[in-house]
mmCIF file of C-alpha atoms in Angstrom:
data_model
loop_
_atom_site.group_PDB
_atom_site.id
_atom_site.type_symbol
_atom_site.label_atom_id
_atom_site.label_comp_id
_atom_site.label_asym_id
_atom_site.label_seq_id
_atom_site.Cartn_x
_atom_site.Cartn_y
_atom_site.Cartn_z
ATOM 1 C CA MET A 18 -0.012 -0.094 0.038
ATOM 2 C CA ASP A 19 2.881 2.277 0.272
ATOM 3 C CA THR A 20 2.875 4.918 -2.479
ATOM 4 C CA LEU A 21 6.309 6.335 -1.750
ATOM 5 C CA THR A 22 8.533 3.272 -1.349
ATOM 6 C CA ASP A 23 10.527 2.435 -4.543
ATOM 7 C CA THR A 24 9.803 -1.035 -5.415
ATOM 8 C CA SER A 25 9.767 -3.021 -8.616
ATOM 9 C CA ARG A 26 11.673 -0.139 -10.409
ATOM 10 C CA SER A 27 11.417 -0.351 -14.215
ATOM 11 C CA THR A 28 15.113 -0.122 -15.393
ATOM 12 C CA THR A 29 15.048 -1.932 -18.625
ATOM 13 C CA LYS A 30 13.538 -0.776 -21.960
ATOM 14 C CA SER A 31 11.311 -3.938 -22.036
ATOM 15 C CA ASP A 32 10.008 -3.587 -18.408
ATOM 16 C CA ALA A 33 9.255 0.140 -18.977
ATOM 17 C CA ARG A 34 7.128 -0.591 -22.112
ATOM 18 C CA ARG A 35 5.277 -3.481 -20.526
ATOM 19 C CA ASP A 36 4.455 -1.643 -17.346
ATOM 20 C CA LEU A 37 3.307 1.546 -19.267
ATOM 21 C CA ALA A 38 1.178 -0.363 -21.582
ATOM 22 C CA ALA A 39 -0.316 -2.265 -18.612
ATOM 23 C CA ALA A 40 -1.073 1.205 -16.902
ATOM 24 C CA TYR A 41 -2.892 2.345 -20.003
ATOM 25 C CA ARG A 42 -5.024 -0.921 -20.209
ATOM 26 C CA LEU A 43 -5.749 -0.638 -16.378
ATOM 27 C CA ILE A 44 -6.914 2.891 -16.742
ATOM 28 C CA ALA A 45 -9.309 1.844 -19.485
ATOM 29 C CA HIS A 46 -10.384 -1.227 -17.616
ATOM 30 C CA PHE A 47 -11.351 0.884 -14.513
ATOM 31 C CA GLY A 48 -13.109 3.468 -16.721
ATOM 32 C CA LEU A 49 -10.738 6.214 -16.085
ATOM 33 C CA ASP A 50 -9.842 6.974 -19.731
ATOM 34 C CA ASP A 51 -11.291 9.791 -21.925
ATOM 35 C CA SER A 52 -11.567 8.775 -25.446
ATOM 36 C CA ILE A 53 -8.084 9.176 -27.108
ATOM 37 C CA TYR A 54 -7.138 12.027 -24.511
ATOM 38 C CA THR A 55 -5.199 12.179 -21.319
ATOM 39 C CA HIS A 56 -1.749 10.394 -20.995
ATOM 40 C CA ILE A 57 0.494 8.291 -19.060
ATOM 41 C CA SER A 58 4.403 8.719 -19.668
ATOM 42 C CA ALA A 59 7.417 6.731 -18.253
ATOM 43 C CA ARG A 60 11.051 7.125 -18.849
ATOM 44 C CA ALA A 61 12.318 4.883 -21.529
ATOM 45 C CA GLU A 62 15.057 3.851 -19.211
ATOM 46 C CA ALA A 63 15.921 4.895 -15.754
ATOM 47 C CA GLY A 64 17.925 8.089 -15.699
ATOM 48 C CA LYS A 65 17.453 8.537 -19.446
ATOM 49 C CA GLU A 66 16.032 11.862 -21.130
ATOM 50 C CA HIS A 67 13.734 9.940 -23.378
ATOM 51 C CA PHE A 68 10.359 9.022 -22.349
ATOM 52 C CA LEU A 69 7.545 6.770 -23.643
ATOM 53 C CA ILE A 70 3.889 8.042 -24.414
ATOM 54 C CA ASN A 71 0.802 6.594 -26.156
ATOM 55 C CA PRO A 72 0.493 7.107 -29.958
ATOM 56 C CA TYR A 73 -1.910 9.899 -31.018
ATOM 57 C CA GLY A 74 -5.534 8.604 -31.897
ATOM 58 C CA TYR A 75 -5.316 5.385 -30.183
ATOM 59 C CA ARG A 76 -7.760 4.503 -27.348
ATOM 60 C CA PHE A 77 -6.063 3.304 -24.099
ATOM 61 C CA GLU A 78 -7.452 -0.259 -24.772
ATOM 62 C CA GLU A 79 -5.384 -0.352 -27.841
ATOM 63 C CA VAL A 80 -1.983 0.708 -26.496
ATOM 64 C CA THR A 81 0.668 -2.148 -26.462
ATOM 65 C CA ALA A 82 4.184 -2.319 -25.514
ATOM 66 C CA ALA A 83 5.174 -2.277 -29.056
ATOM 67 C CA ASN A 84 3.186 0.772 -30.352
ATOM 68 C CA LEU A 85 4.340 3.221 -27.522
ATOM 69 C CA VAL A 86 6.040 6.408 -28.827
ATOM 70 C CA THR A 87 9.480 7.421 -27.737
ATOM 71 C CA ILE A 88 10.220 11.279 -27.534
ATOM 72 C CA ASP A 89 12.710 13.514 -25.928
ATOM 73 C CA LEU A 90 12.296 16.383 -23.620
ATOM 74 C CA GLU A 91 12.271 18.684 -26.557
ATOM 75 C CA GLY A 92 9.374 16.988 -28.289
ATOM 76 C CA ASN A 93 11.463 15.228 -30.895
ATOM 77 C CA VAL A 94 10.228 11.789 -31.982
ATOM 78 C CA ILE A 95 12.778 9.173 -31.560
ATOM 79 C CA ASP A 96 10.684 6.173 -32.337
ATOM 80 C CA ASP A 97 7.111 6.007 -33.541
ATOM 81 C CA PRO A 98 6.182 2.483 -34.651
ATOM 82 C CA GLU A 99 2.732 3.420 -36.028
ATOM 83 C CA SER A 100 3.740 6.874 -37.458
ATOM 84 C CA ALA A 101 0.938 8.293 -35.304
ATOM 85 C CA GLY A 102 2.708 11.266 -33.717
ATOM 86 C CA VAL A 103 1.789 12.372 -29.905
ATOM 87 C CA ASN A 104 -0.659 14.796 -28.447
ATOM 88 C CA LYS A 105 0.967 18.196 -28.097
ATOM 89 C CA ALA A 106 -0.910 18.820 -24.743
ATOM 90 C CA GLY A 107 0.460 15.614 -23.410
ATOM 91 C CA PHE A 108 3.959 16.609 -24.397
ATOM 92 C CA THR A 109 3.712 19.954 -22.590
ATOM 93 C CA ILE A 110 2.528 18.544 -19.238
ATOM 94 C CA HIS A 111 4.673 15.433 -19.245
ATOM 95 C CA SER A 112 7.936 16.904 -20.600
ATOM 96 C CA ALA A 113 7.780 19.631 -17.929
ATOM 97 C CA ILE A 114 7.551 16.991 -15.052
ATOM 98 C CA HIS A 115 10.215 14.441 -16.541
ATOM 99 C CA GLU A 116 12.667 17.296 -16.865
ATOM 100 C CA ALA A 117 12.210 18.953 -13.455
ATOM 101 C CA ARG A 118 11.899 15.880 -11.232
ATOM 102 C CA GLN A 119 14.509 13.406 -11.747
ATOM 103 C CA ASP A 120 12.797 11.069 -9.027
ATOM 104 C CA VAL A 121 9.580 10.794 -11.138
ATOM 105 C CA HIS A 122 9.692 7.836 -13.563
ATOM 106 C CA CYS A 123 5.997 7.940 -14.399
ATOM 107 C CA VAL A 124 3.399 10.826 -14.819
ATOM 108 C CA LEU A 125 -0.192 9.815 -15.088
ATOM 109 C CA HIS A 126 -2.996 12.165 -15.970
ATOM 110 C CA THR A 127 -6.825 11.563 -16.050
ATOM 111 C CA HIS A 128 -10.104 13.338 -16.888
ATOM 112 C CA SER A 129 -12.400 11.102 -15.039
ATOM 113 C CA VAL A 130 -15.919 12.535 -14.032
ATOM 114 C CA ALA A 131 -15.168 12.470 -10.277
ATOM 115 C CA GLY A 132 -11.745 13.828 -10.801
ATOM 116 C CA VAL A 133 -12.898 16.722 -12.902
ATOM 117 C CA ALA A 134 -15.704 17.433 -10.436
ATOM 118 C CA VAL A 135 -13.410 17.657 -7.467
ATOM 119 C CA SER A 136 -10.811 19.687 -9.444
ATOM 120 C CA CYS A 137 -13.828 22.173 -9.799
ATOM 121 C CA LEU A 138 -14.268 22.484 -5.941
ATOM 122 C CA GLU A 139 -12.840 25.417 -4.223
ATOM 123 C CA GLU A 140 -11.681 23.230 -1.356
ATOM 124 C CA GLY A 141 -10.307 20.661 -3.753
ATOM 125 C CA LEU A 142 -9.578 17.212 -2.397
ATOM 126 C CA LEU A 143 -10.375 16.754 1.392
ATOM 127 C CA PRO A 144 -9.028 14.019 3.707
ATOM 128 C CA LEU A 145 -12.450 12.547 4.677
ATOM 129 C CA ASN A 146 -11.577 8.921 4.534
ATOM 130 C CA GLN A 147 -8.676 6.423 4.637
ATOM 131 C CA TRP A 148 -8.101 6.437 0.898
ATOM 132 C CA SER A 149 -7.969 10.355 0.628
ATOM 133 C CA MET A 150 -5.703 10.575 3.863
ATOM 134 C CA GLU A 151 -2.929 9.163 1.830
ATOM 135 C CA PHE A 152 -2.886 12.593 0.006
ATOM 136 C CA HIS A 153 -3.029 14.770 3.143
ATOM 137 C CA GLY A 154 -0.459 17.502 2.827
ATOM 138 C CA ARG A 155 0.934 15.957 -0.440
ATOM 139 C CA THR A 156 -1.349 17.398 -2.952
ATOM 140 C CA ALA A 157 -0.337 20.583 -5.052
ATOM 141 C CA TYR A 158 -2.808 22.730 -7.111
ATOM 142 C CA HIS A 159 -2.417 24.459 -10.504
ATOM 143 C CA ASP A 160 -4.811 26.911 -11.830
ATOM 144 C CA TYR A 161 -6.479 26.338 -15.217
ATOM 145 C CA GLU A 162 -4.992 28.144 -18.193
ATOM 146 C CA GLY A 163 -6.765 26.619 -21.087
ATOM 147 C CA ILE A 164 -5.812 23.403 -23.059
ATOM 148 C CA ALA A 165 -2.020 22.709 -22.130
ATOM 149 C CA LEU A 166 -0.512 23.815 -25.563
ATOM 150 C CA ASP A 167 1.524 26.721 -24.389
ATOM 151 C CA LEU A 168 5.039 25.682 -23.432
ATOM 152 C CA ALA A 169 5.321 28.721 -21.135
ATOM 153 C CA GLU A 170 2.883 26.848 -18.805
ATOM 154 C CA ARG A 171 5.573 24.215 -18.206
ATOM 155 C CA GLU A 172 7.492 26.486 -15.809
ATOM 156 C CA ARG A 173 4.307 27.165 -13.791
ATOM 157 C CA LEU A 174 3.253 23.631 -13.643
ATOM 158 C CA VAL A 175 6.605 22.611 -12.385
ATOM 159 C CA ALA A 176 6.641 25.380 -9.778
ATOM 160 C CA ASP A 177 3.072 24.483 -8.480
ATOM 161 C CA LEU A 178 3.841 20.810 -8.277
ATOM 162 C CA GLY A 179 7.071 21.256 -6.204
ATOM 163 C CA ASP A 180 8.033 18.057 -4.677
ATOM 164 C CA LYS A 181 4.566 16.769 -4.312
ATOM 165 C CA PRO A 182 3.339 13.453 -5.759
ATOM 166 C CA VAL A 183 -0.109 14.532 -6.652
ATOM 167 C CA MET A 184 -1.466 17.654 -8.325
ATOM 168 C CA VAL A 185 -5.116 18.920 -8.901
ATOM 169 C CA LEU A 186 -5.280 20.619 -12.108
ATOM 170 C CA ARG A 187 -8.016 23.145 -11.431
ATOM 171 C CA ASN A 188 -11.174 22.847 -13.571
ATOM 172 C CA HIS A 189 -9.311 20.190 -15.542
ATOM 173 C CA GLY A 190 -8.417 16.861 -13.902
ATOM 174 C CA MET A 191 -5.902 14.881 -11.877
ATOM 175 C CA LEU A 192 -2.276 14.189 -12.102
ATOM 176 C CA VAL A 193 0.049 11.927 -10.082
ATOM 177 C CA CYS A 194 3.761 11.010 -10.224
ATOM 178 C CA GLY A 195 5.411 7.886 -9.360
ATOM 179 C CA ARG A 196 8.742 6.334 -8.910
ATOM 180 C CA THR A 197 7.534 3.305 -10.868
ATOM 181 C CA VAL A 198 4.755 2.889 -13.256
ATOM 182 C CA GLY A 199 2.860 0.669 -10.649
ATOM 183 C CA GLU A 200 3.226 3.271 -7.917
ATOM 184 C CA ALA A 201 1.716 5.954 -10.191
ATOM 185 C CA PHE A 202 -1.220 3.780 -11.091
ATOM 186 C CA LYS A 203 -1.916 2.700 -7.602
ATOM 187 C CA ARG A 204 -1.736 6.312 -6.518
ATOM 188 C CA MET A 205 -4.362 7.381 -9.221
ATOM 189 C CA HIS A 206 -6.570 4.438 -8.350
ATOM 190 C CA ASN A 207 -6.806 5.585 -4.623
ATOM 191 C CA LEU A 208 -7.230 9.216 -5.792
ATOM 192 C CA GLU A 209 -10.087 8.320 -8.123
ATOM 193 C CA ARG A 210 -11.906 6.470 -5.265
ATOM 194 C CA SER A 211 -11.188 9.394 -2.981
ATOM 195 C CA CYS A 212 -12.973 11.728 -5.397
ATOM 196 C CA GLN A 213 -15.752 9.427 -5.904
ATOM 197 C CA ALA A 214 -16.230 8.959 -1.985
ATOM 198 C CA GLN A 215 -16.165 12.709 -1.463
ATOM 199 C CA LEU A 216 -18.761 13.412 -4.147
ATOM 200 C CA ALA A 217 -21.080 10.757 -2.723
ATOM 201 C CA LEU A 218 -20.628 12.163 0.770
ATOM 202 C CA MET A 219 -21.236 15.725 -0.231
ATOM 203 C CA GLY A 220 -24.376 14.638 -2.335
ATOM 204 C CA SER A 221 -25.779 12.774 0.871
ATOM 205 C CA GLY A 222 -26.785 15.972 2.511
ATOM 206 C CA MET A 223 -25.655 14.476 5.706
ATOM 207 C CA GLU A 224 -23.369 16.152 8.217
ATOM 208 C CA ILE A 225 -19.709 15.456 7.408
ATOM 209 C CA ARG A 226 -17.443 14.022 10.033
ATOM 210 C CA ARG A 227 -14.085 15.539 9.687
ATOM 211 C CA VAL A 228 -10.953 14.026 10.687
ATOM 212 C CA ASP A 229 -8.333 15.769 12.827
ATOM 213 C CA PRO A 230 -5.315 16.895 10.605
ATOM 214 C CA ALA A 231 -2.803 15.157 12.912
ATOM 215 C CA LEU A 232 -4.559 11.741 12.407
ATOM 216 C CA ALA A 233 -4.756 12.477 8.737
ATOM 217 C CA GLU A 234 -1.017 13.000 8.570
ATOM 218 C CA HIS A 235 -0.384 9.768 10.765
ATOM 219 C CA THR A 236 -2.493 7.813 8.183
ATOM 220 C CA ALA A 237 -0.485 9.312 5.232
ATOM 221 C CA ARG A 238 2.700 8.169 6.979
ATOM 222 C CA GLN A 239 1.402 4.762 7.414
ATOM 223 C CA TYR A 240 0.851 4.506 3.570
ATOM 224 C CA GLU A 241 4.402 5.684 3.102
ATOM 225 C CA GLU A 242 5.703 3.061 5.425
ATOM 226 C CA TRP A 243 3.415 0.222 4.278
ATOM 227 C CA ASP A 244 5.908 -1.860 2.366
ATOM 228 C CA SER A 245 8.729 -1.459 4.771
ATOM 229 C CA ASP A 246 6.400 -2.485 7.548
ATOM 230 C CA HIS A 247 5.750 -5.711 5.621
ATOM 231 C CA GLY A 248 9.220 -6.408 4.695
ATOM 232 C CA VAL A 249 8.732 -5.693 0.939
ATOM 233 C CA THR A 250 12.011 -4.452 -0.521
ATOM 234 C CA ASP A 251 12.461 -5.781 -4.158
ATOM 235 C CA HIS A 252 9.197 -5.953 -5.707
ATOM 236 C CA ASP A 253 5.500 -4.509 -5.532
ATOM 237 C CA PRO A 254 2.998 -7.274 -4.591
ATOM 238 C CA GLU A 255 -0.092 -5.082 -5.603
ATOM 239 C CA TRP A 256 1.264 -4.200 -9.098
ATOM 240 C CA ASP A 257 2.143 -7.778 -9.638
ATOM 241 C CA ALA A 258 -1.360 -8.682 -8.828
ATOM 242 C CA TYR A 259 -2.610 -6.093 -11.476
ATOM 243 C CA LEU A 260 -0.152 -7.557 -14.075
ATOM 244 C CA ARG A 261 -1.687 -10.982 -13.371
ATOM 245 C CA LEU A 262 -5.160 -9.637 -13.872
ATOM 246 C CA LEU A 263 -4.208 -8.113 -17.212
ATOM 247 C CA LYS A 264 -2.346 -11.175 -18.513
ATOM 248 C CA ARG A 265 -5.605 -13.180 -17.775
ATOM 249 C CA ILE A 266 -8.008 -10.794 -19.408
ATOM 250 C CA GLN A 267 -5.924 -8.743 -22.011
ATOM 251 C CA PRO A 268 -2.774 -10.684 -22.694
ATOM 252 C CA ASP A 269 -2.050 -8.671 -25.871
ATOM 253 C CA PHE A 270 -0.987 -5.627 -23.943
ATOM 254 C CA GLU A 271 2.667 -7.040 -23.947
ATOM 255 C CA GLY A 272 2.662 -7.400 -27.784
#
């Protein structure tokens, strides 16, 4: 459950492609995709300046390890198996973070209904339950500037993100960073459920029971220490379980 411990790091080109393709498929499987839009990116190899992203025009359910596009931080296409190109808005957001945050291996951005709705709330994401307490004190906010096509926005994105693992893109959607693809996916999965639970609670009309900030911080630290508390040092059991799910229901993602 630890979203900050570095486990199962993707260090090879084949692992990076497999894991990133898996993340695309899982986002679609859980209904967090938005037609051919939004993006997940990962460094092609640990420490390298090239990163992988989906081919433009492909739905997430069509992404495979083989058709991912490799681009550099300047937007130059290094390898494009389907000659599809990439979404320019995706390049703007993802290149900014990959360049500024060497600790980040994967950047995952969604436009889910729940995530977009919470991004439109003045209070943003609230630590109201165990899922959302993971993000207490660890969430940044970036004001909406229109569709992310202006490269000048990159500096402001990075400044707003700082060293946080999660950013609410106001009136837009959600973004998470991870030191592995699995970490980023798990973080987004919890973030999405946090948004859904918050909206359901707000819509109930009942009085909301707030949590003391000290308890929220304690819970966030428990998330951070989960793997070490369970003796996990060299792999990510939860991500392994998601990969087994995909291999059973969508085995072509590795192709």
